[in-house]
Short mmCIF file of C-alpha atoms in Angstrom, two decimals:
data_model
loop_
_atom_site.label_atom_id
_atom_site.label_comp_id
_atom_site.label_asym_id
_atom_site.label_seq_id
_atom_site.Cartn_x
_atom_site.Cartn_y
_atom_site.Cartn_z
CA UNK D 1 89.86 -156.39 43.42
CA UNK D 2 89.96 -157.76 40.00
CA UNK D 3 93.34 -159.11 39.41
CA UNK D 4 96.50 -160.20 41.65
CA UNK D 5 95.76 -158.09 44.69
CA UNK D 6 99.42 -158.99 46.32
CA UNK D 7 102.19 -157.74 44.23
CA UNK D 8 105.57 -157.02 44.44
CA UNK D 9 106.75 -153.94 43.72
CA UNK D 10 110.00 -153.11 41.67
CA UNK D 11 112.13 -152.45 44.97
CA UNK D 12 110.96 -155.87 46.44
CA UNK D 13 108.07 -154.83 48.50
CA UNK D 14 104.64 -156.29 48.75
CA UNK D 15 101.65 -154.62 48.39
CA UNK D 16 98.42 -155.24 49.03
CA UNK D 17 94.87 -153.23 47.51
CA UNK D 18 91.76 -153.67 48.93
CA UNK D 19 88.88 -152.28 47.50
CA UNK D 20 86.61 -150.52 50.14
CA UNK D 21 83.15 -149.02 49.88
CA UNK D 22 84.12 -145.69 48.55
CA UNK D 23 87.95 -146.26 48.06
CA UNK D 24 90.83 -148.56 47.09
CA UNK D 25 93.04 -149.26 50.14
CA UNK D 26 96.70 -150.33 49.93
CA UNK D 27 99.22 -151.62 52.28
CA UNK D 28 102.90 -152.34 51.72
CA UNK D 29 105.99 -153.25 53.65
CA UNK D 30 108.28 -151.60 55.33
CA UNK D 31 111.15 -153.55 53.64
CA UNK D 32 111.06 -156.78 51.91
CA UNK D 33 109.59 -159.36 53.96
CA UNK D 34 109.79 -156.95 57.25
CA UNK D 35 106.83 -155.08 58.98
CA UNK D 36 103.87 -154.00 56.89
CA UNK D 37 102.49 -150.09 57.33
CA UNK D 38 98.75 -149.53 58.13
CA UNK D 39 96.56 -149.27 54.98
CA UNK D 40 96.08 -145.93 53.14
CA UNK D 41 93.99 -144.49 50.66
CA UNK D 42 94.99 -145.09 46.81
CA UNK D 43 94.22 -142.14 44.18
CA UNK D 44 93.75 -139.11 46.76
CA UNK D 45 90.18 -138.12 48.44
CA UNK D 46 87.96 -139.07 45.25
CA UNK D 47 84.94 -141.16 46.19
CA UNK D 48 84.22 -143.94 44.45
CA UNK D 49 81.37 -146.38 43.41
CA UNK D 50 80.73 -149.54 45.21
CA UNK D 51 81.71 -152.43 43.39
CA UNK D 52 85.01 -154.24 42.95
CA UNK D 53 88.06 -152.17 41.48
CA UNK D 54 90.80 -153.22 39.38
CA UNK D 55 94.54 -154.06 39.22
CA UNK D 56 97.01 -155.07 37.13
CA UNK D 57 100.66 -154.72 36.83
CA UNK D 58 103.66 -154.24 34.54
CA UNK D 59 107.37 -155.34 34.25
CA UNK D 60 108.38 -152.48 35.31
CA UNK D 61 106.64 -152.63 38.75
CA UNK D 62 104.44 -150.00 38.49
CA UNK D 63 100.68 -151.25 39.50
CA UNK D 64 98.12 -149.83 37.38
CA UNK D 65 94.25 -149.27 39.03
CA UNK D 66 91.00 -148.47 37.43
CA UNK D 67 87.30 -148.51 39.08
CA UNK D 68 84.24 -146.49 38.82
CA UNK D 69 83.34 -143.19 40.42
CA UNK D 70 80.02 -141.39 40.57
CA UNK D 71 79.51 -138.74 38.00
CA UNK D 72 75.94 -137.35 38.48
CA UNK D 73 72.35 -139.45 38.70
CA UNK D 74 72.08 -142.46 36.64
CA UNK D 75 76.28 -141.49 35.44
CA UNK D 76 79.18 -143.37 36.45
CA UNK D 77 82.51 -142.90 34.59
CA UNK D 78 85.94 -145.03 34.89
CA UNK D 79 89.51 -143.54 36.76
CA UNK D 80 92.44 -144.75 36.59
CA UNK D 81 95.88 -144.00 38.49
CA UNK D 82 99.37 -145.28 38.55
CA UNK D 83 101.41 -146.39 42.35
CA UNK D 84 104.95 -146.61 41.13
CA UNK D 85 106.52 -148.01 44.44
CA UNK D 86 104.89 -149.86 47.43
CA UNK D 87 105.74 -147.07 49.77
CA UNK D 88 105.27 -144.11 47.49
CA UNK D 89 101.42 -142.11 47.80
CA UNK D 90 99.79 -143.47 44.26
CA UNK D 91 98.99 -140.76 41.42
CA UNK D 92 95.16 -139.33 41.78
CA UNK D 93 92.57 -140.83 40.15
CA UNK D 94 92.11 -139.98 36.23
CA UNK D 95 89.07 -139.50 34.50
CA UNK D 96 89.24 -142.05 31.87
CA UNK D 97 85.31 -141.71 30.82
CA UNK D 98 82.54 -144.24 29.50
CA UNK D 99 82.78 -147.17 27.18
CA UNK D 100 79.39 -145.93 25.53
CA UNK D 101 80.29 -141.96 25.89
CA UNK D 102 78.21 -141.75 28.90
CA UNK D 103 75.65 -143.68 31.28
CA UNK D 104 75.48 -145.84 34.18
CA UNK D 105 78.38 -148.36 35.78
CA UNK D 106 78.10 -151.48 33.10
CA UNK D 107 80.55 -153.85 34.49
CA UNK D 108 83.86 -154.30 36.43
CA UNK D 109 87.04 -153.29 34.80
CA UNK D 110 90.08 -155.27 33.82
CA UNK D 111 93.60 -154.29 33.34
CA UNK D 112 96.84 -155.11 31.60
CA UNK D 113 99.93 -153.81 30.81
CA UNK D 114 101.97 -153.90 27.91
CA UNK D 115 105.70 -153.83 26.88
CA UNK D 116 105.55 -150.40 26.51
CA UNK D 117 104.16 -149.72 30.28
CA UNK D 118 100.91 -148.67 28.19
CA UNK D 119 97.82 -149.64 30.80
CA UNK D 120 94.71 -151.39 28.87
CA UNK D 121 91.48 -151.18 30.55
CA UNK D 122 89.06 -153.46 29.14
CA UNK D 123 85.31 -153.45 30.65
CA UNK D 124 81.73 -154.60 29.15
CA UNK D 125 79.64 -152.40 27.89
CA UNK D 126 75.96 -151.34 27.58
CA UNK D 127 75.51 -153.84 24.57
CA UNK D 128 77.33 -156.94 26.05
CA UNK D 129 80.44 -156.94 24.42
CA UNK D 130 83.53 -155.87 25.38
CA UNK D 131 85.45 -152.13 25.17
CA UNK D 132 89.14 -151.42 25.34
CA UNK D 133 90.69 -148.12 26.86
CA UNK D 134 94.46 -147.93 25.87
CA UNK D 135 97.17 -145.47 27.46
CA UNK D 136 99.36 -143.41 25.28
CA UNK D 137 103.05 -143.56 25.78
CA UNK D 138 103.34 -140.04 26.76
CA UNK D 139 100.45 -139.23 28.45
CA UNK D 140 96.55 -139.27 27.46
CA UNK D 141 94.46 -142.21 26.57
CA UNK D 142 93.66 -143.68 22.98
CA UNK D 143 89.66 -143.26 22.20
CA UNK D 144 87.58 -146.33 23.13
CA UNK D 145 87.55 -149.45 20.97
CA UNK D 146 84.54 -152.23 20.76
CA UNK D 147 86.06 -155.66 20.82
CA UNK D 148 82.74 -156.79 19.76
CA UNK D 149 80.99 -160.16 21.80
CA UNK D 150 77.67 -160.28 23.32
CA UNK D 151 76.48 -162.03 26.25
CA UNK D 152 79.38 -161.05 28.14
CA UNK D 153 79.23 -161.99 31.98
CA UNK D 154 80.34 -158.81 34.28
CA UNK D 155 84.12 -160.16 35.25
CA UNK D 156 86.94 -160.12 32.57
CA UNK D 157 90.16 -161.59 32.78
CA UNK D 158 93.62 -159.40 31.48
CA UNK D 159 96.89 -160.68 31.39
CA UNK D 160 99.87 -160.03 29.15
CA UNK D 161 102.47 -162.38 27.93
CA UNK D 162 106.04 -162.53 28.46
CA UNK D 163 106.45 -160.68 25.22
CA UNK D 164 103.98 -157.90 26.77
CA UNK D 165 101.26 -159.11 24.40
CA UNK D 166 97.89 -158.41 25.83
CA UNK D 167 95.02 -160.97 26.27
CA UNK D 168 91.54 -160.75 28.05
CA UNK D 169 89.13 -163.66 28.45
CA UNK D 170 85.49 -163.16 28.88
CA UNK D 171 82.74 -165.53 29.88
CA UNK D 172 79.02 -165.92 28.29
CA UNK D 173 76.37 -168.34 29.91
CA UNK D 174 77.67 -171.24 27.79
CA UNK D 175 81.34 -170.37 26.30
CA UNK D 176 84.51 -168.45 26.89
CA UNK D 177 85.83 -165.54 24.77
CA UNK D 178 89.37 -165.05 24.43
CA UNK D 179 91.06 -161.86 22.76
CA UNK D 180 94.47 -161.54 21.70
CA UNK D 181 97.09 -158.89 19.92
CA UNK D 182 98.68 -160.51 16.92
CA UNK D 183 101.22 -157.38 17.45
CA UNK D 184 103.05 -154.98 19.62
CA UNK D 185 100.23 -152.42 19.82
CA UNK D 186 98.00 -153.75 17.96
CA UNK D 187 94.15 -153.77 19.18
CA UNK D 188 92.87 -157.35 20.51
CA UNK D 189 91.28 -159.46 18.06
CA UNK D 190 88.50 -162.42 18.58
CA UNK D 191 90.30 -165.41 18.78
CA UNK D 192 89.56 -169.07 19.56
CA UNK D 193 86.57 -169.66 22.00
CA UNK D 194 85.87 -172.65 24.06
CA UNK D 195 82.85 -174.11 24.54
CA UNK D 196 82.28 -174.40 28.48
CA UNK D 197 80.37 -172.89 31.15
CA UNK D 198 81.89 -171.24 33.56
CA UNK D 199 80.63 -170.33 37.09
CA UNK D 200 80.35 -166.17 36.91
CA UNK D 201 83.57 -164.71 39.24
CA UNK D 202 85.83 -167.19 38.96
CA UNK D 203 88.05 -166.57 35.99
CA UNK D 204 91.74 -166.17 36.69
CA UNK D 205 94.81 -165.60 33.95
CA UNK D 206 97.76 -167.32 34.76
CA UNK D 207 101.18 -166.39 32.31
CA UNK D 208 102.43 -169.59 31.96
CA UNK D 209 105.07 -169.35 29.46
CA UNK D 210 107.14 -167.25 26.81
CA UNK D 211 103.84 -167.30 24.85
CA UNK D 212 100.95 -168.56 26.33
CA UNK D 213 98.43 -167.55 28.99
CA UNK D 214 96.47 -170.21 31.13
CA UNK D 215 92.70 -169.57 32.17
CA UNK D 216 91.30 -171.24 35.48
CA UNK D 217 87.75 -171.63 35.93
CA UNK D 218 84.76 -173.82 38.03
CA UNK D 219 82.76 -175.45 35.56
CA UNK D 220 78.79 -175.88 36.02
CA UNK D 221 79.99 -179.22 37.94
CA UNK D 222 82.31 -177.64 39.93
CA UNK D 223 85.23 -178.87 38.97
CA UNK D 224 88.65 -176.38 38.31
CA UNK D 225 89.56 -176.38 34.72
CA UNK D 226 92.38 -175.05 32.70
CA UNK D 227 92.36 -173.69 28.66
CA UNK D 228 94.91 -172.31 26.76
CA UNK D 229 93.36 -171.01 23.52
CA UNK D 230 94.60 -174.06 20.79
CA UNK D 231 93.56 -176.67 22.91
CA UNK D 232 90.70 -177.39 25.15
CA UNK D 233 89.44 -177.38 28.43
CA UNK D 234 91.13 -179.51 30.85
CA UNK D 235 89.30 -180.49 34.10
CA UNK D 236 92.39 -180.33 36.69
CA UNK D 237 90.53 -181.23 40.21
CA UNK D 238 87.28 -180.38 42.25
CA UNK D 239 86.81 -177.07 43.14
CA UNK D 240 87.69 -176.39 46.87
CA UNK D 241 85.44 -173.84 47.11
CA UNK D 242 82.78 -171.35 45.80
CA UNK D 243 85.34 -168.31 45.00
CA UNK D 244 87.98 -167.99 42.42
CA UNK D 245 91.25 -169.56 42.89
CA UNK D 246 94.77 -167.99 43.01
CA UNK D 247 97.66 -169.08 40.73
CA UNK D 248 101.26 -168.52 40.62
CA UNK D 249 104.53 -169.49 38.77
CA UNK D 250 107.36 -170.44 41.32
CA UNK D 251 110.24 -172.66 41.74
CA UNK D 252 109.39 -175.75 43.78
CA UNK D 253 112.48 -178.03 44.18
CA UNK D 254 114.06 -177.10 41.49
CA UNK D 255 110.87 -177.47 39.66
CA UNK D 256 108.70 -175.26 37.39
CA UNK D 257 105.19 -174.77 39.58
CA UNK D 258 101.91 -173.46 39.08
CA UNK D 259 100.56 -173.21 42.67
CA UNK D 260 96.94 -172.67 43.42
CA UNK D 261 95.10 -171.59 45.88
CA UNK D 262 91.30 -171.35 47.07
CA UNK D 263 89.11 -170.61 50.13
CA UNK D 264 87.68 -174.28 51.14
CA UNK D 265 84.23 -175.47 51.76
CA UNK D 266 85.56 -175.48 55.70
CA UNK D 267 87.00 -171.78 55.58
CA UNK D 268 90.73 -172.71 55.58
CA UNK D 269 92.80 -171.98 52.31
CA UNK D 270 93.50 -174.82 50.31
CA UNK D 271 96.57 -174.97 48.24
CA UNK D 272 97.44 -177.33 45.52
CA UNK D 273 100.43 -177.69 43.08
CA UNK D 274 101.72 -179.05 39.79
CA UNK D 275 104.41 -178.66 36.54
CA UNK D 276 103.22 -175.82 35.08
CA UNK D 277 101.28 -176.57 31.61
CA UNK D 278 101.37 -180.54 32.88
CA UNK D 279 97.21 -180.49 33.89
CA UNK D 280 97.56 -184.27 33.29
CA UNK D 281 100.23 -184.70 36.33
CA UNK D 282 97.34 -184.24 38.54
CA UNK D 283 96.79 -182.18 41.43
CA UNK D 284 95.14 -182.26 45.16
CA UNK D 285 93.99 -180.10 47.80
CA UNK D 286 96.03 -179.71 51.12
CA UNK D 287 94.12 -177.22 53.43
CA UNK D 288 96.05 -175.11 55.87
CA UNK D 289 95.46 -172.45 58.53
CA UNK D 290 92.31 -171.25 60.40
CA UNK D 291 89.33 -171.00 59.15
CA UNK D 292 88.12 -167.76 57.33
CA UNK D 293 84.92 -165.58 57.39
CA UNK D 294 83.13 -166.00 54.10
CA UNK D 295 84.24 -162.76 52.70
CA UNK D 296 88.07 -163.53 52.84
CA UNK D 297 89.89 -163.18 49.93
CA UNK D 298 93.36 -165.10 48.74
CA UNK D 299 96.12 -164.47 46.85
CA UNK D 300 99.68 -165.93 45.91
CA UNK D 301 103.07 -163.76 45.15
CA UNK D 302 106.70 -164.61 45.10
CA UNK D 303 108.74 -161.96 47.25
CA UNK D 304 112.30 -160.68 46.58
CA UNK D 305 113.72 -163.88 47.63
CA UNK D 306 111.96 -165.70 45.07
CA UNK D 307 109.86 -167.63 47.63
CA UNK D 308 106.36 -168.69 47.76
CA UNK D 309 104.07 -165.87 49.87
CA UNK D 310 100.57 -166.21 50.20
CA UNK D 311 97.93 -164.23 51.95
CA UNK D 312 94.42 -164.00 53.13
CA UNK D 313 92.23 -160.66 53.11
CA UNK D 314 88.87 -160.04 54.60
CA UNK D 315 87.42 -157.21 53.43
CA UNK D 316 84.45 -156.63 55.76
CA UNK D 317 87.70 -156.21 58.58
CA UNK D 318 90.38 -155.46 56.51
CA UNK D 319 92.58 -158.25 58.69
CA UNK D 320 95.38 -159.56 56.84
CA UNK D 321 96.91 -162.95 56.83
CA UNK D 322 100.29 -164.03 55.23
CA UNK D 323 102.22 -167.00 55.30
CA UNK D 324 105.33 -168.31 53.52
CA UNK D 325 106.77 -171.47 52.11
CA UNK D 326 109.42 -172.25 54.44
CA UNK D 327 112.70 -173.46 53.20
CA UNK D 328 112.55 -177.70 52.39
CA UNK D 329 110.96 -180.02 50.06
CA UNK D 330 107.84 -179.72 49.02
CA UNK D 331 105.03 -177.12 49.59
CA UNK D 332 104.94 -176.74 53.88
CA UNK D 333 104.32 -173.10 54.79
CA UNK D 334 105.34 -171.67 57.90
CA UNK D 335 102.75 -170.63 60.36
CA UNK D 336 100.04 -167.93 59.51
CA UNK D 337 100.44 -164.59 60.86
CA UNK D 338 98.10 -161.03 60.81
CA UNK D 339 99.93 -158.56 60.03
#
């Protein structure tokens, strides 16, 4: 999935999506932080494409999905659907159709949401650059607008601010791309760019504060680097692995926390932690758990309780990991469990 794969929904539950061969999966549980149901189906008995799906999700809860679905020889067009609770059966999947009217799969989809629970799919397109799909309030979608851009790398990056302003981040072969709204409802405009190479997959958007967004990505030298557009670039610590890394606001001792978290060289996650917007604090790896199959997946959430949850997804086995912080100073977790 492209985006935080472990949410929590607006009546405390977790949820997981996993994107399948032909469908998106999701598990949730039973009650906050109690058993967890067997994974179902998201978006009803429509097949889709191979290829990693999208998910992003509002203030209000609701998780928004998009992904590609067959639609004849050579054709592929984009769906979307809505899961309002954890536990509830999501909407069907929408036909949303093509960034270029019509044609073959040309990238994997991004989403956002605004402050007006409006969904904003953003994918590249045939020529490069980058096309915007925007929900109406009451139903229907907005026609498709070109951001513009060329050179555009398949995986984009949405997140919204605070204020429900929408952002995506893009990556050519030797700079970022960063587009913003200036507005409420505005469309996304070209902003500042920074001139660095990332590795291809491993963008992440982090909201970091009232008004800014923070971007994680490897570097050429493999070293993890944050950028928030008006600045530049800072190299944070050595990759632990080859995958993109998980981030997440939390309260740690009373502190303000970005925690990440990667998938190590050895196959245990690593997790690593500093004041949020403080890069020059520093930061270091402490691995923890068994070691993973290469597939396995991570991701960070804070549950109802406001504490620390992270888990561990393989997708070739579906077999799902999660682990908490447990309650005293610092960043131990309790034991890892499969749920």
């Amino acid at each position: 999935m492209n985006g935080d794969w472990l949410l929590r929904g607006r009546d405390g539950r977790l949820t997981v999506y996993l994107k399948s061969d032909d469908a998106v999966l999701c598990r949730a549980e039973t009650a906050p932080g109690g058993p967890w149901e067997p994974f179902r189906r998201a978006g009803g008995d429509l097949g889709l494409r191979q290829g990693p799906a999208a998910v992003g999700q509002g203030a209000d809860g609701y998780a928004h999905l998009a992904a590609w679905r067959q639609a004849g020889s050579g054709e592929s067009r984009l769906v979307h659907c809505t899961h309002f609770r954890p536990r509830l059966a999501p909407l069907d999947w929408s036909p949303v159709g093509h960034p270029n009217g019509k044609g073959d799969r040309t990238g994997t989809p991004a989403v956002a949401v605004d402050d007006r629970r409006r969904a904003y799919v953003f994918v590249r397109n045939a020529g490069g650059g980058v096309s915007l799909l925007v929900q109406k309030e009451r139903g229907g979608w907005y026609p498709w607008r070109d951001l513009k851009g060329s050179g555009v790398q398949d995986q984009l990056v949405a997140v919204s601010r605070e204020s429900g302003l929408v952002e995506v981040y893009a990556s050519t072969p030797d700079r970022i791309l960063h587009w913003c709204q200036e507005e409420p409802g505005r469309t996304p405009t070209s902003g500042e760019r920074a001139d660095a190479a990332a590795r291809p997959g491993t963008l992440r958007g982090l909201r970091t504060s009232a008004e800014r967004t923070t971007l994680f990505f490897t570097d050429q030298e493999g070293e993890l680097c944050a950028w928030r557009p008006g600045g530049k670039p800072v190299p944070l610590l050595q990759a632990a692995g080859p995958g993109p890394v998980a981030a997440v606001r939390c309260e740690i001792d009373g502190h303000d926390c970005t925690v990440l978290a990667q998938r190590s060289a050895s196959g245990r996650v690593a997790f690593a932690a500093y004041p949020t917007e403080q890069e020059q604090a520093g930061a270091w790896w402490t691995e923890s758990g068994p070691p993973l199959p290469s597939t396995a997946e991570v991701a960070l959430a804070v549950d109802a309780q406001g504490t620390l949850v992270a888990a561990t997804l393989d997708p070739a086995t579906a077999t799902l990991r999660v682990t908490r912080r447990k309650e005293e100073a610092g960043l131990a977790l309790e034991g890892w469990r499969e749920v």
